[in-house]
Coordinates of C-alpha atoms in Angstrom, one line a residue:
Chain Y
X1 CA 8.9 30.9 25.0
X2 CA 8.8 27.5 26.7
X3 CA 7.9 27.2 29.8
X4 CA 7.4 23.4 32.4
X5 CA 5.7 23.7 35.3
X6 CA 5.9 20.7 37.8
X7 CA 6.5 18.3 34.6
X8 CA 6.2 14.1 35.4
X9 CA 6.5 11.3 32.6
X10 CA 6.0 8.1 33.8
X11 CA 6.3 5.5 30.6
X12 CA 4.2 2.7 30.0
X13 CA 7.1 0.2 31.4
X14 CA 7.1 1.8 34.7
X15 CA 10.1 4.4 34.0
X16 CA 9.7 7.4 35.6
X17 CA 11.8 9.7 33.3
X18 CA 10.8 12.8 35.0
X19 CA 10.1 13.9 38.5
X20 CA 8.8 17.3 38.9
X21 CA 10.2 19.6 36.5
X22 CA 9.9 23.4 36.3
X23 CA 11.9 25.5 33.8
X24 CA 11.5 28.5 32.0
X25 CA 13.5 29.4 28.3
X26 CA 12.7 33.1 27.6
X27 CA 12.2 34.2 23.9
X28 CA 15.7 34.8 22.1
X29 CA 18.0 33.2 25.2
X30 CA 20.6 30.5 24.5
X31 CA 19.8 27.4 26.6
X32 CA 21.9 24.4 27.2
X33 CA 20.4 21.1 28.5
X34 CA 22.6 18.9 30.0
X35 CA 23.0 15.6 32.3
X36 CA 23.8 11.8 32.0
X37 CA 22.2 9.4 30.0
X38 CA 18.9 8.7 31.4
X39 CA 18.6 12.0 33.1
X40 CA 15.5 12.7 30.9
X41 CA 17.2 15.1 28.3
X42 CA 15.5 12.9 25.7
X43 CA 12.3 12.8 27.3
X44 CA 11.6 16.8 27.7
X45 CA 12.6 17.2 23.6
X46 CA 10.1 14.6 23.0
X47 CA 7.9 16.5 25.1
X48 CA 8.6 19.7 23.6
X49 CA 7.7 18.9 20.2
X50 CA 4.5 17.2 21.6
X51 CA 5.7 13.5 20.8
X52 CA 4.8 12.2 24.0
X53 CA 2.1 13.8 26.6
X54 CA 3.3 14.7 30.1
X55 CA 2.1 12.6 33.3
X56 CA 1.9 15.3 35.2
X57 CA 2.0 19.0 34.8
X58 CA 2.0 21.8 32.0
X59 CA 4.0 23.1 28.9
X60 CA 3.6 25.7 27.0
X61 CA 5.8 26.4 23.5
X62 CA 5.7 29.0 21.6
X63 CA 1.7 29.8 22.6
X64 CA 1.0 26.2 22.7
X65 CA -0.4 24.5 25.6
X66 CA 0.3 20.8 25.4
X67 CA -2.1 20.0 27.9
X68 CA -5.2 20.9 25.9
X69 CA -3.4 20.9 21.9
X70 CA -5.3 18.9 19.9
X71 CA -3.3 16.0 17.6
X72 CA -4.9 18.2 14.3
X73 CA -3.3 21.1 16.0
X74 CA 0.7 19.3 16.7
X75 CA 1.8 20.3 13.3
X76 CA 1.0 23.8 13.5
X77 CA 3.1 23.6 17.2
X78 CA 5.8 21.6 14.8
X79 CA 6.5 24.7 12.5
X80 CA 7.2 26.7 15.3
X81 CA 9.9 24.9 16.4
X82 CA 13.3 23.5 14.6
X83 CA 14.8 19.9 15.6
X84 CA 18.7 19.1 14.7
X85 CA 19.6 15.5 15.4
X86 CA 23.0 13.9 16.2
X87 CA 22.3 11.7 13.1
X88 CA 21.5 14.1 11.0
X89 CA 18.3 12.8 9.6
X90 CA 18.9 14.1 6.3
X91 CA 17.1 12.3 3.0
X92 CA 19.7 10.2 1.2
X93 CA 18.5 10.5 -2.1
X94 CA 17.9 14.2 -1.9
X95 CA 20.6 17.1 -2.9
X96 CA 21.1 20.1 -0.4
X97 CA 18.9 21.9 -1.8
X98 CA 15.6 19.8 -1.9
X99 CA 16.4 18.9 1.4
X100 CA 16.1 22.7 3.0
X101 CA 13.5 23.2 0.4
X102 CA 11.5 20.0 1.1
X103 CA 10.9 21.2 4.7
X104 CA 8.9 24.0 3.3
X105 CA 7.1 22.2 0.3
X106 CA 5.6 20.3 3.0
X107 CA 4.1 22.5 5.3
X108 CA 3.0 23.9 1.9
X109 CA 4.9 26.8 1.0
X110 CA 4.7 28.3 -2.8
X111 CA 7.8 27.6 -5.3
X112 CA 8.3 31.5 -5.2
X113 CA 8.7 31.4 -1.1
X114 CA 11.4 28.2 -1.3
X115 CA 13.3 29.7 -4.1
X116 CA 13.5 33.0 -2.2
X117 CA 14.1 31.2 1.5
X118 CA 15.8 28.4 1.2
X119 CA 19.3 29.7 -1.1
X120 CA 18.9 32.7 2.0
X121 CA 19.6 29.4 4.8
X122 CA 22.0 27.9 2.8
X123 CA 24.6 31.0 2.3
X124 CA 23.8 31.6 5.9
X125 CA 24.9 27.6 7.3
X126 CA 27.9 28.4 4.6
X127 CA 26.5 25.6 2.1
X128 CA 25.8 28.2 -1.2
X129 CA 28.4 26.5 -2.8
X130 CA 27.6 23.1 -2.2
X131 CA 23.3 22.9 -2.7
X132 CA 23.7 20.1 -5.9
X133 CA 25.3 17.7 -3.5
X134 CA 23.8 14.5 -2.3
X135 CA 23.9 13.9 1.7
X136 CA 26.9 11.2 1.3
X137 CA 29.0 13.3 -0.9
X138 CA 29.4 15.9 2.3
X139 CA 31.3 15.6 5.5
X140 CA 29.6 15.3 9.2
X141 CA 30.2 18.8 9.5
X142 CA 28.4 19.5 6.3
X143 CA 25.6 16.9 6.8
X144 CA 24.8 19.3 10.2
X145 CA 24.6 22.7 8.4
X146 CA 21.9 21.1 6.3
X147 CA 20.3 19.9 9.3
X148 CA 20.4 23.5 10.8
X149 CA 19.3 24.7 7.6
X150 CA 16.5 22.6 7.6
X151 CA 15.4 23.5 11.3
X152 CA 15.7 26.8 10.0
X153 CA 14.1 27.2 7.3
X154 CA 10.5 27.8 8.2
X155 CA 12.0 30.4 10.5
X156 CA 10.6 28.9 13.7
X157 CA 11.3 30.8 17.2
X158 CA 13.0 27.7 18.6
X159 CA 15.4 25.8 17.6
X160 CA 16.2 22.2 19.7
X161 CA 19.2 20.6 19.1
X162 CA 19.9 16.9 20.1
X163 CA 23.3 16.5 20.8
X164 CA 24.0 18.0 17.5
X165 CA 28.3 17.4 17.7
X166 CA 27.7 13.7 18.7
X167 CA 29.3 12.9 15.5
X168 CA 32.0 15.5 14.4
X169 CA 35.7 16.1 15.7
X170 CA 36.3 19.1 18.3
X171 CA 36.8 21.8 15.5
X172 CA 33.6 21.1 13.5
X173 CA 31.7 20.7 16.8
X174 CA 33.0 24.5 17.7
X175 CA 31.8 25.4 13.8
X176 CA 28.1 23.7 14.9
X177 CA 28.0 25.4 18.0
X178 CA 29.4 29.1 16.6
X179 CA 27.0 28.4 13.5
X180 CA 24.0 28.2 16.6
X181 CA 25.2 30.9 18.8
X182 CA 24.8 33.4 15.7
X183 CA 21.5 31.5 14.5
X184 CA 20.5 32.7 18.2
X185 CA 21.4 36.5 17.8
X186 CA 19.6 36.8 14.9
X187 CA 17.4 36.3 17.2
X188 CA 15.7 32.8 17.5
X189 CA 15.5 30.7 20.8
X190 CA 18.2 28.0 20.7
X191 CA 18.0 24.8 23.2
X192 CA 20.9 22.6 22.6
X193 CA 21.0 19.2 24.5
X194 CA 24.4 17.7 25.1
X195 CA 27.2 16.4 27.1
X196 CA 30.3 18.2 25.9
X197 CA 31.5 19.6 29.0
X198 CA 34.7 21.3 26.9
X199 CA 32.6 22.5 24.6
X200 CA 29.5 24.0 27.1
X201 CA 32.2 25.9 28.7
X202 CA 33.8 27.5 25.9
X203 CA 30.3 29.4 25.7
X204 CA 29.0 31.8 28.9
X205 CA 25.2 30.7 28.1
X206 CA 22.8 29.3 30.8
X207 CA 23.1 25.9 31.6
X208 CA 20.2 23.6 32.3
X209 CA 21.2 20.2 34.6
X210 CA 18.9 17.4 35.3
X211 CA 19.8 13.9 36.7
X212 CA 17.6 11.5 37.6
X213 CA 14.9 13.2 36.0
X214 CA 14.8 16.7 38.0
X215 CA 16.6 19.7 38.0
X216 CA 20.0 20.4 39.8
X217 CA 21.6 23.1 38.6
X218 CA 20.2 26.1 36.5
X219 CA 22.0 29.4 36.2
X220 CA 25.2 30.9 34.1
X221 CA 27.7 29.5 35.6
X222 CA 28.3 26.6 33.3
X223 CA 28.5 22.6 33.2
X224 CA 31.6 22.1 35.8
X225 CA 30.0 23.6 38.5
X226 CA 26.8 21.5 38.3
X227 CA 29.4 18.7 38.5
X228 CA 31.1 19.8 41.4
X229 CA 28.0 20.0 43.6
Chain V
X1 CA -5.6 20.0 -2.0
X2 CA -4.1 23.3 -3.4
X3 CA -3.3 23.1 -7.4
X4 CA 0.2 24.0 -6.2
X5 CA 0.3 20.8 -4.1
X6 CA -1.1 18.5 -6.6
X7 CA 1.8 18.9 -9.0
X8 CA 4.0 18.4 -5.9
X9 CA 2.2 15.2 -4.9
X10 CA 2.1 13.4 -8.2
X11 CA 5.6 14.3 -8.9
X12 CA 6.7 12.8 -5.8
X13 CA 4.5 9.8 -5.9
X14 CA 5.8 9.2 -9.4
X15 CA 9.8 9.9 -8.3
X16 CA 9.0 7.5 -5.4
X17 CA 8.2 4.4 -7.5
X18 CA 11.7 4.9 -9.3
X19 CA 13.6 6.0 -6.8
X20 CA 12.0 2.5 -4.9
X21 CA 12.2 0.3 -8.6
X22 CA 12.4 -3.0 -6.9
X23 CA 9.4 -2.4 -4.3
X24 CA 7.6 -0.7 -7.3
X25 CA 8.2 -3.9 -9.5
X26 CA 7.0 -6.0 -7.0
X27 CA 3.5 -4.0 -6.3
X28 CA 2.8 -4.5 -9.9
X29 CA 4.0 -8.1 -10.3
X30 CA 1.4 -8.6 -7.6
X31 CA -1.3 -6.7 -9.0
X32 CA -1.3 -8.4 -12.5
X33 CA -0.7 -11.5 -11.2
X34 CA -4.3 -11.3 -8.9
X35 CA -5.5 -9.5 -11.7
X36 CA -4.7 -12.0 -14.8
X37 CA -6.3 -14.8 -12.1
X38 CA -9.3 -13.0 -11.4
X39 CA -9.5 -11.9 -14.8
X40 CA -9.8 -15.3 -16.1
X41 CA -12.0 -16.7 -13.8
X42 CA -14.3 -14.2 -15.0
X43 CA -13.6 -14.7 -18.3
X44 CA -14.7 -18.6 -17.6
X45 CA -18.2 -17.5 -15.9
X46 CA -19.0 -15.1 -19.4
X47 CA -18.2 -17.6 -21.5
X48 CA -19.8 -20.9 -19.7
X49 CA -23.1 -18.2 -19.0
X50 CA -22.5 -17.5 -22.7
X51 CA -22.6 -21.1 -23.7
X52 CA -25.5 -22.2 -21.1
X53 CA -27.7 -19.1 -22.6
X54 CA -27.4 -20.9 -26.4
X55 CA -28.1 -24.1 -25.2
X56 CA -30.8 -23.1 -23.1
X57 CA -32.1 -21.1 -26.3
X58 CA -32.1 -24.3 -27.8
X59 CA -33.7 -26.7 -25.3
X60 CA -37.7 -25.9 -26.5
X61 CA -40.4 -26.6 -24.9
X62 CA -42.9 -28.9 -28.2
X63 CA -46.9 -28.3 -27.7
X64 CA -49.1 -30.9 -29.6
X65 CA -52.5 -29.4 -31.4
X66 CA -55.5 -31.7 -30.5
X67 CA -56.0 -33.0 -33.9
X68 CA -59.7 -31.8 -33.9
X69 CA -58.9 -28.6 -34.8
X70 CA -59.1 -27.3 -38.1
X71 CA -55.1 -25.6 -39.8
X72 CA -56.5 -22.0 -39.1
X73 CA -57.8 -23.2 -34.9
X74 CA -54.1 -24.6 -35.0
X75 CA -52.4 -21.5 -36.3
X76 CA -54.8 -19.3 -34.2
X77 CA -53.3 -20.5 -30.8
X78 CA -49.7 -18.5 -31.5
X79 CA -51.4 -15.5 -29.8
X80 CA -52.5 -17.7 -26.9
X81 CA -49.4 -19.2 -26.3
X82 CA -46.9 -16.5 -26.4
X83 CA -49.2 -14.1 -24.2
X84 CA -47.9 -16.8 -21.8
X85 CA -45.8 -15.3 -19.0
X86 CA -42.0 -16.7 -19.9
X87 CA -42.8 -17.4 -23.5
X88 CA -40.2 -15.9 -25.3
X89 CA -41.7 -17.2 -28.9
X90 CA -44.1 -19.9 -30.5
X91 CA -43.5 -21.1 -33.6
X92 CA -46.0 -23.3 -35.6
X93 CA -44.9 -26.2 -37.4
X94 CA -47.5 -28.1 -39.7
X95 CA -47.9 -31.7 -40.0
X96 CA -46.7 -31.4 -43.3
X97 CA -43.6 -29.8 -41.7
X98 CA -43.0 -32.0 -39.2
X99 CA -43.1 -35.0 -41.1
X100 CA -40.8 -33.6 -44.0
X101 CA -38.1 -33.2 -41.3
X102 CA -38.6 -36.2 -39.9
X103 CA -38.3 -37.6 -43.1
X104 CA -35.2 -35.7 -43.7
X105 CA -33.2 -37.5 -40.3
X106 CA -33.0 -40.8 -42.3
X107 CA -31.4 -41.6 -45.5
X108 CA -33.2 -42.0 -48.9
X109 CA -33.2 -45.9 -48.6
X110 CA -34.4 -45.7 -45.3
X111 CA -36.9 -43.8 -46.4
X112 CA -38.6 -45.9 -48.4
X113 CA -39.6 -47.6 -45.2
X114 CA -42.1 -44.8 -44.4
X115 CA -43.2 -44.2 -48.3
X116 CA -47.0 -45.7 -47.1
X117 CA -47.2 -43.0 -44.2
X118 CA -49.6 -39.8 -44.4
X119 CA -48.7 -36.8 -42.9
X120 CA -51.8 -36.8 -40.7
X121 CA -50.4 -39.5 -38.6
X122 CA -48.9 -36.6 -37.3
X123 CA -50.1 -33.5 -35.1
X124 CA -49.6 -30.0 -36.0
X125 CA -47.3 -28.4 -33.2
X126 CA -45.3 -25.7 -31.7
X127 CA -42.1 -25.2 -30.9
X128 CA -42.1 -22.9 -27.3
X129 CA -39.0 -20.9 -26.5
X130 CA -39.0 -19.4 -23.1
X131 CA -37.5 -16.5 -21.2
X132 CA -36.0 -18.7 -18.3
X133 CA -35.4 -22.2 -18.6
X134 CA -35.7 -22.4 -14.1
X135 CA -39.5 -22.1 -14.7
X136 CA -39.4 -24.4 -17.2
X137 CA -42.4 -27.0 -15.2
X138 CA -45.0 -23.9 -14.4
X139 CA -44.8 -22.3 -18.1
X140 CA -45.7 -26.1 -18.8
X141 CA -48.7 -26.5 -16.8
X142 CA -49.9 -23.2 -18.2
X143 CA -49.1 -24.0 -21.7
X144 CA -51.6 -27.4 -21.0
X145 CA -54.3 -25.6 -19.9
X146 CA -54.5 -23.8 -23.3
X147 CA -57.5 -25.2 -25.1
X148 CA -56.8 -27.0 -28.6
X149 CA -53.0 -28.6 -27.0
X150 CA -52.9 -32.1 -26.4
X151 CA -49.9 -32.8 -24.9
X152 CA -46.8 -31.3 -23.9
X153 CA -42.9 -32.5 -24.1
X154 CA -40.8 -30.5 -22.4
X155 CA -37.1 -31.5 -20.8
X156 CA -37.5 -30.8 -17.1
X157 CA -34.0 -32.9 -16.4
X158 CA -32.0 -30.6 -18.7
X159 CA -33.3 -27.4 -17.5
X160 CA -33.1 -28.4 -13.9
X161 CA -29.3 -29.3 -15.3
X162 CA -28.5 -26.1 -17.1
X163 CA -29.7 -24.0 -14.1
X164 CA -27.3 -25.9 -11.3
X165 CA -24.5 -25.8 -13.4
X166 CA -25.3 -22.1 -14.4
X167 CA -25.4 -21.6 -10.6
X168 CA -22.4 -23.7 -9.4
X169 CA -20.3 -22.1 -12.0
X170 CA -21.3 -18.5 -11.0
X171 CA -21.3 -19.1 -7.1
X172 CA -17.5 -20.7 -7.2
X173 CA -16.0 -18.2 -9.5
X174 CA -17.9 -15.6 -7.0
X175 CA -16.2 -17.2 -4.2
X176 CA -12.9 -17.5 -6.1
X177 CA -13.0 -13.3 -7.6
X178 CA -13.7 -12.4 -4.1
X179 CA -10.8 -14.8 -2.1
X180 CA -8.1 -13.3 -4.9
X181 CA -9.7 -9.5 -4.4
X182 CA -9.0 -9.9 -0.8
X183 CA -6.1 -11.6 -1.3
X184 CA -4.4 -9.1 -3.8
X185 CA -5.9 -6.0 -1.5
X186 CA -3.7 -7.9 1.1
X187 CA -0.6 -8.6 -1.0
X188 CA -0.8 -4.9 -2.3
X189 CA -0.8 -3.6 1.2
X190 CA 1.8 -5.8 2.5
X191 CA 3.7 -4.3 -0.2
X192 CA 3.1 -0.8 0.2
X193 CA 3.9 -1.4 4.4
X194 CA 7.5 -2.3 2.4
X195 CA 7.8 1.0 0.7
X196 CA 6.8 2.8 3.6
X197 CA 9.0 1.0 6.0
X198 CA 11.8 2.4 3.7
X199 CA 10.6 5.9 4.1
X200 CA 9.6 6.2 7.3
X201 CA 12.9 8.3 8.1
X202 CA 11.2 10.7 5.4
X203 CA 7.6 10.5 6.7
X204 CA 9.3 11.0 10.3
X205 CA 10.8 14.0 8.9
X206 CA 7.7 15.4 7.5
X207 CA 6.2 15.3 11.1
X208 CA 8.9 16.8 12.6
X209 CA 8.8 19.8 10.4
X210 CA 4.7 20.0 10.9
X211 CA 3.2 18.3 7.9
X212 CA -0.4 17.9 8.1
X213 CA -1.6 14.0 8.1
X214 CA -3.1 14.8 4.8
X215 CA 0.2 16.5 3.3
X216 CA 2.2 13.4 4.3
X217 CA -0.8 10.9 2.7
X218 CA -1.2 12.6 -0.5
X219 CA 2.3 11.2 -2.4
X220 CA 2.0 7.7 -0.8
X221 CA -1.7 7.6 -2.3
X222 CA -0.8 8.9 -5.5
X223 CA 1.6 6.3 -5.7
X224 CA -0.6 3.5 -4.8
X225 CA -2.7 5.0 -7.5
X226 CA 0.0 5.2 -10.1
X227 CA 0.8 1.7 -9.6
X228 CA -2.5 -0.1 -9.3
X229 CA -3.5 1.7 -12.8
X230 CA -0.2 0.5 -14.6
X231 CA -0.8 -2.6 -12.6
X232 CA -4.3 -3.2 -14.1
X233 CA -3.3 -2.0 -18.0
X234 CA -0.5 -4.6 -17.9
X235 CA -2.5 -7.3 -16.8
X236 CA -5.2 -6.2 -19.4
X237 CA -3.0 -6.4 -22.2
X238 CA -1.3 -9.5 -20.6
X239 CA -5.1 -10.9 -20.1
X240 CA -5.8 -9.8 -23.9
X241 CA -2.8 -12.0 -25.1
X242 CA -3.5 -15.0 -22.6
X243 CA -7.0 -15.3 -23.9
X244 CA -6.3 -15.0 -27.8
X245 CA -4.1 -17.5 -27.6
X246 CA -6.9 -20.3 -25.9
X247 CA -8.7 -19.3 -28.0
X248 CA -7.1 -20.2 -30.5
X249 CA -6.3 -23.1 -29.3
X250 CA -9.8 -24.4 -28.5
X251 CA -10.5 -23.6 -32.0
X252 CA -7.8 -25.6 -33.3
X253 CA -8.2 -28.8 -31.3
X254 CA -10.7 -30.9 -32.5
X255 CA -12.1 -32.3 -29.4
X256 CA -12.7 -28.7 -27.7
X257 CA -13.9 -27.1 -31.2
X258 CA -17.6 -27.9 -29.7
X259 CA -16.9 -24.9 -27.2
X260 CA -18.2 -21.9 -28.5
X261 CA -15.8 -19.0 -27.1
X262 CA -16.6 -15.3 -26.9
X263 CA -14.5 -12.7 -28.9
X264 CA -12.0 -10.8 -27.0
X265 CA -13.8 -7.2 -28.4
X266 CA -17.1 -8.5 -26.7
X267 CA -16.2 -8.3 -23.7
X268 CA -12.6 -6.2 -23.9
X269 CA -14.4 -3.1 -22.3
X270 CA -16.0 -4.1 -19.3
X271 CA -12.8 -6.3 -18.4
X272 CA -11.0 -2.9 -18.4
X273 CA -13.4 -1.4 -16.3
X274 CA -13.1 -3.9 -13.9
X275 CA -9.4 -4.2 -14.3
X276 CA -8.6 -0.3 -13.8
X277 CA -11.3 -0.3 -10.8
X278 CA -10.0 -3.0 -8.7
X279 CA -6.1 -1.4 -9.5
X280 CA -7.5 1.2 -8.5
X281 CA -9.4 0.0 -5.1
X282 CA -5.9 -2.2 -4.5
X283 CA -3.5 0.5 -5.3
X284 CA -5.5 3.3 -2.9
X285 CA -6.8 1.0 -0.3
X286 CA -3.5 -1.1 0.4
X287 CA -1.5 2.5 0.5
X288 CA -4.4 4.1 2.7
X289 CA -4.5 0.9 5.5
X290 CA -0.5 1.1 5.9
X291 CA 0.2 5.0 5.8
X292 CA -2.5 5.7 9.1
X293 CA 0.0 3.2 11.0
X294 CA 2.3 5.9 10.4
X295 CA 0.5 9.1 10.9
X296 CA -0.5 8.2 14.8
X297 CA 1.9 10.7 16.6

């Protein structure tokens, strides 16, 4: 569960990236997080994964509060949650495999637990067939299901994804999104962070909006209306 | 560190120098350059210590034996004389002795000069070798007040010369080992920042998933390991080669044959030691100073 209560950031420069926000993501829902560039969408991931510290206010994540969480105690909050980036992040000189499987070797999982996990996440993004391939060798669509797989892997409760169809066409962003919507009834918390108004609506999941660093819209009734207001 | 992990670790810090050849080549180009200059500075300081040592050896300190005293008063001071703090050994050389060699130092027609001269006209004596040439003048005033020596010679000039070039030598190659540790420590490390710089998508990675600070350390030490060993056994060999071949060819010039040189297998072991510690203190330390930079969030 994630929950902000009254959250400020005020950077270093001056910037105040966030005025007051309170928000509440319930175990197992399907979140999206959306707004204009320098609404602050970066800002609460960062916060949510315990990047940056918050002016102002609490968070909690998963049993975490990141008011009191030590820096010894960040990577512990780190397993518990799974980040997709719009790049992809993936290790170039890596295959498929060792990159799913090197998310677990390194929060020290045995050989026995990756080689029983990780062929699991692959069939599941739909990459069984393609684990011996290198990052360059797949397409953008491709490159994301390792991504997800990845985030996956350690089998955290939530899974945040940054504007993960920044860089596919309309059909492979649909794939992304359908690929997280069943991720999510298998029963993990999914937060997706984007700005695809076509392709928020196509789903009837709650819609987080925040401009200029607060919230202006939460509630099912999608991206449009929060525009219209 | 789990046993699991440490396979994991040295795996990766070994796939990491290959899969990052160029930056590896470079981290050991550095370390057996600083090492080969380090290496034979010291090399100099053993073998100039080496060489001050045998000619302090020889630089003796002569005691004269009052002529009053009988051959067995003479040869009964040798107990006397090397009870003497700094007396290494005292050997007694007859009048007989003395004169024979100084006989010997001319030739035969020359000699004829001294064929009316007696023995006597000279004193029995010894020669003193001492422990430590510094304290040459105080192991001179003692040997003095023996009773039965008449006089003394001893070279105060050249000892007070061996000991400031014995010092000068070891106090700039000191200076010089230490500027090129720091300076190779710094190299190595700038180096290392390289590597690291390229990886720092992975090491961001590893955070993001939860690696521990430790977990994410391990392979980047392991490589700094790796490479400051291979680093140091290069340069040994390299050093090995280097030095056989002055060696050789001090030995064959004729103006530098007076230098007496050390053999390689004198001093091959303690070179390594040296060698696979300081790769070792290089290839840790420069990996450990750059990694923390990365390891703050």
């Amino acid at each position: 569960m994630v929950r902000m209560t009254n959250v400020c950031k005020a950077y270093e420069n001056g910037t105040k990236a966030l005025k007051g926000i309170t928000a509440t993501i319930e175990d197992g829902e399907f979140v999206f997080l959306v707004g204009p560039s320098g609404s602050g969408k970066s800002t609460i991931i960062k916060l949510l994964t315990g990047e940056i510290a918050p002016t102002v206010g609490s968070i909690h994540v998963n049993g975490y509060d990141l008011e009191k969480i030590k820096p010894s105690q960040l990577p512990y909050l780190r397993r518990t949650i799974g980040v997709v980036f719009q790049d992809f992040r993936l290790i170039a000189n890596k295959t498929v495999y060792e990159n799913v499987a090197f998310a677990m070797r390194v929060i020290g999982a045995s050989n026995k637990e990756i080689k029983r996990r990780v062929p699991y996440v692959l069939e599941l993004v739909g990459l069984d067939t393609r684990t011996r391939r290198k990052p360059e060798e797949l397409s953008g669509g491709e490159q994301q299901r390792v991504a997800i797989a990845r985030a996956l892997v350690n089998n955290p409760k939530l899974i945040i994804a940054d504007e993960p169809t920044g860089n596919l066409d309309p059909a492979r962003s649909l794939e992304i999104m359908m690929l997280l919507e069943r991720i999510n009834k298998l029963g993990t918390t999914v937060l997706v962070v984007t700005h695809e108004k076509e392709l928020v609506n196509r789903f009837s999941k709650r819609v987080i909006a925040i401009d200029g660093g607060r919230v202006v819209s939460d509630g099912m009734d999608g991206y449009y209306s929060y525009e219209a207001k | 560190m789990k046993r699991n992990n440490f396979g994991y670790f040295f795996r990766e810090g070994l796939g990491s120098i290959f899969s990052h050849g160029f930056m590896s080549f470079a981290s050991v180009c550095v370390i057996v350059a600083c090492l080969i200059i380090m290496g034979s500075f010291t090399l100099l300081v053993l073998n100039v210590n080496n060489m001050i040592e045998k000619w302090e050896s020889e630089n003796q300190v002569v005691a004269f034996v009052d002529e009053e005293l009988s051959d067995a008063e003479a040869r009964a001071l040798e107990t006397k004389l090397e009870a003497i703090e700094n007396v290494s050994d005292a050997v007694f050389v007859s009048r007989d002795d003395a004169f024979a060699k100084y006989l010997s130092e001319f030739d035969e027609d020359e000699n004829e000069l001294f064929a009316d001269l007696e023995p006597t006209v000279l004193r029995h004596r010894y020669m003193i070798y001492l422990d430590d040439i510094e304290y040459m003048a105080e192991t001179q005033k003692r040997i003095e007040e023996v009773d039965g020596i008449a006089k003394v010679n001893a070279h105060l000039e050249i000892s007070e010369g061996f000991v400031s070039i014995s010092r000068v030598v070891g106090i700039v190659s000191l200076t010089i080992i230490l500027v090129l540790l720091i300076v190779s420590m710094f190299i190595m490390a700038n180096t290392i920042k390289l590597t690291t710089f390229d990886r720092r998508e992975e090491i961001a990675i590893m955070r993001l998933v939860g690696a521990t600070n430790g977990f994410i350390r391990w392979p980047f030490v392991f490589e700094g390991l790796l490479l400051g060993l291979f680093g140091s056994l290069v340069a040994f060999l390299l050093q090995w080669g280097i030095y056989e071949f002055v060696v050789v060819q001090i030995e064959r010039s004729t103006t530098m044959r007076i230098i007496e040189t050390l053999s390689f297998g004198q001093i091959a072991l303690p070179l390594l030691g040296v060698f696979v510690a300081t790769g070792f203190i290089v290839g840790i330390g420069g990996s450990l100073t750059v990694i923390r930079k990365y390891l703050k969030v």
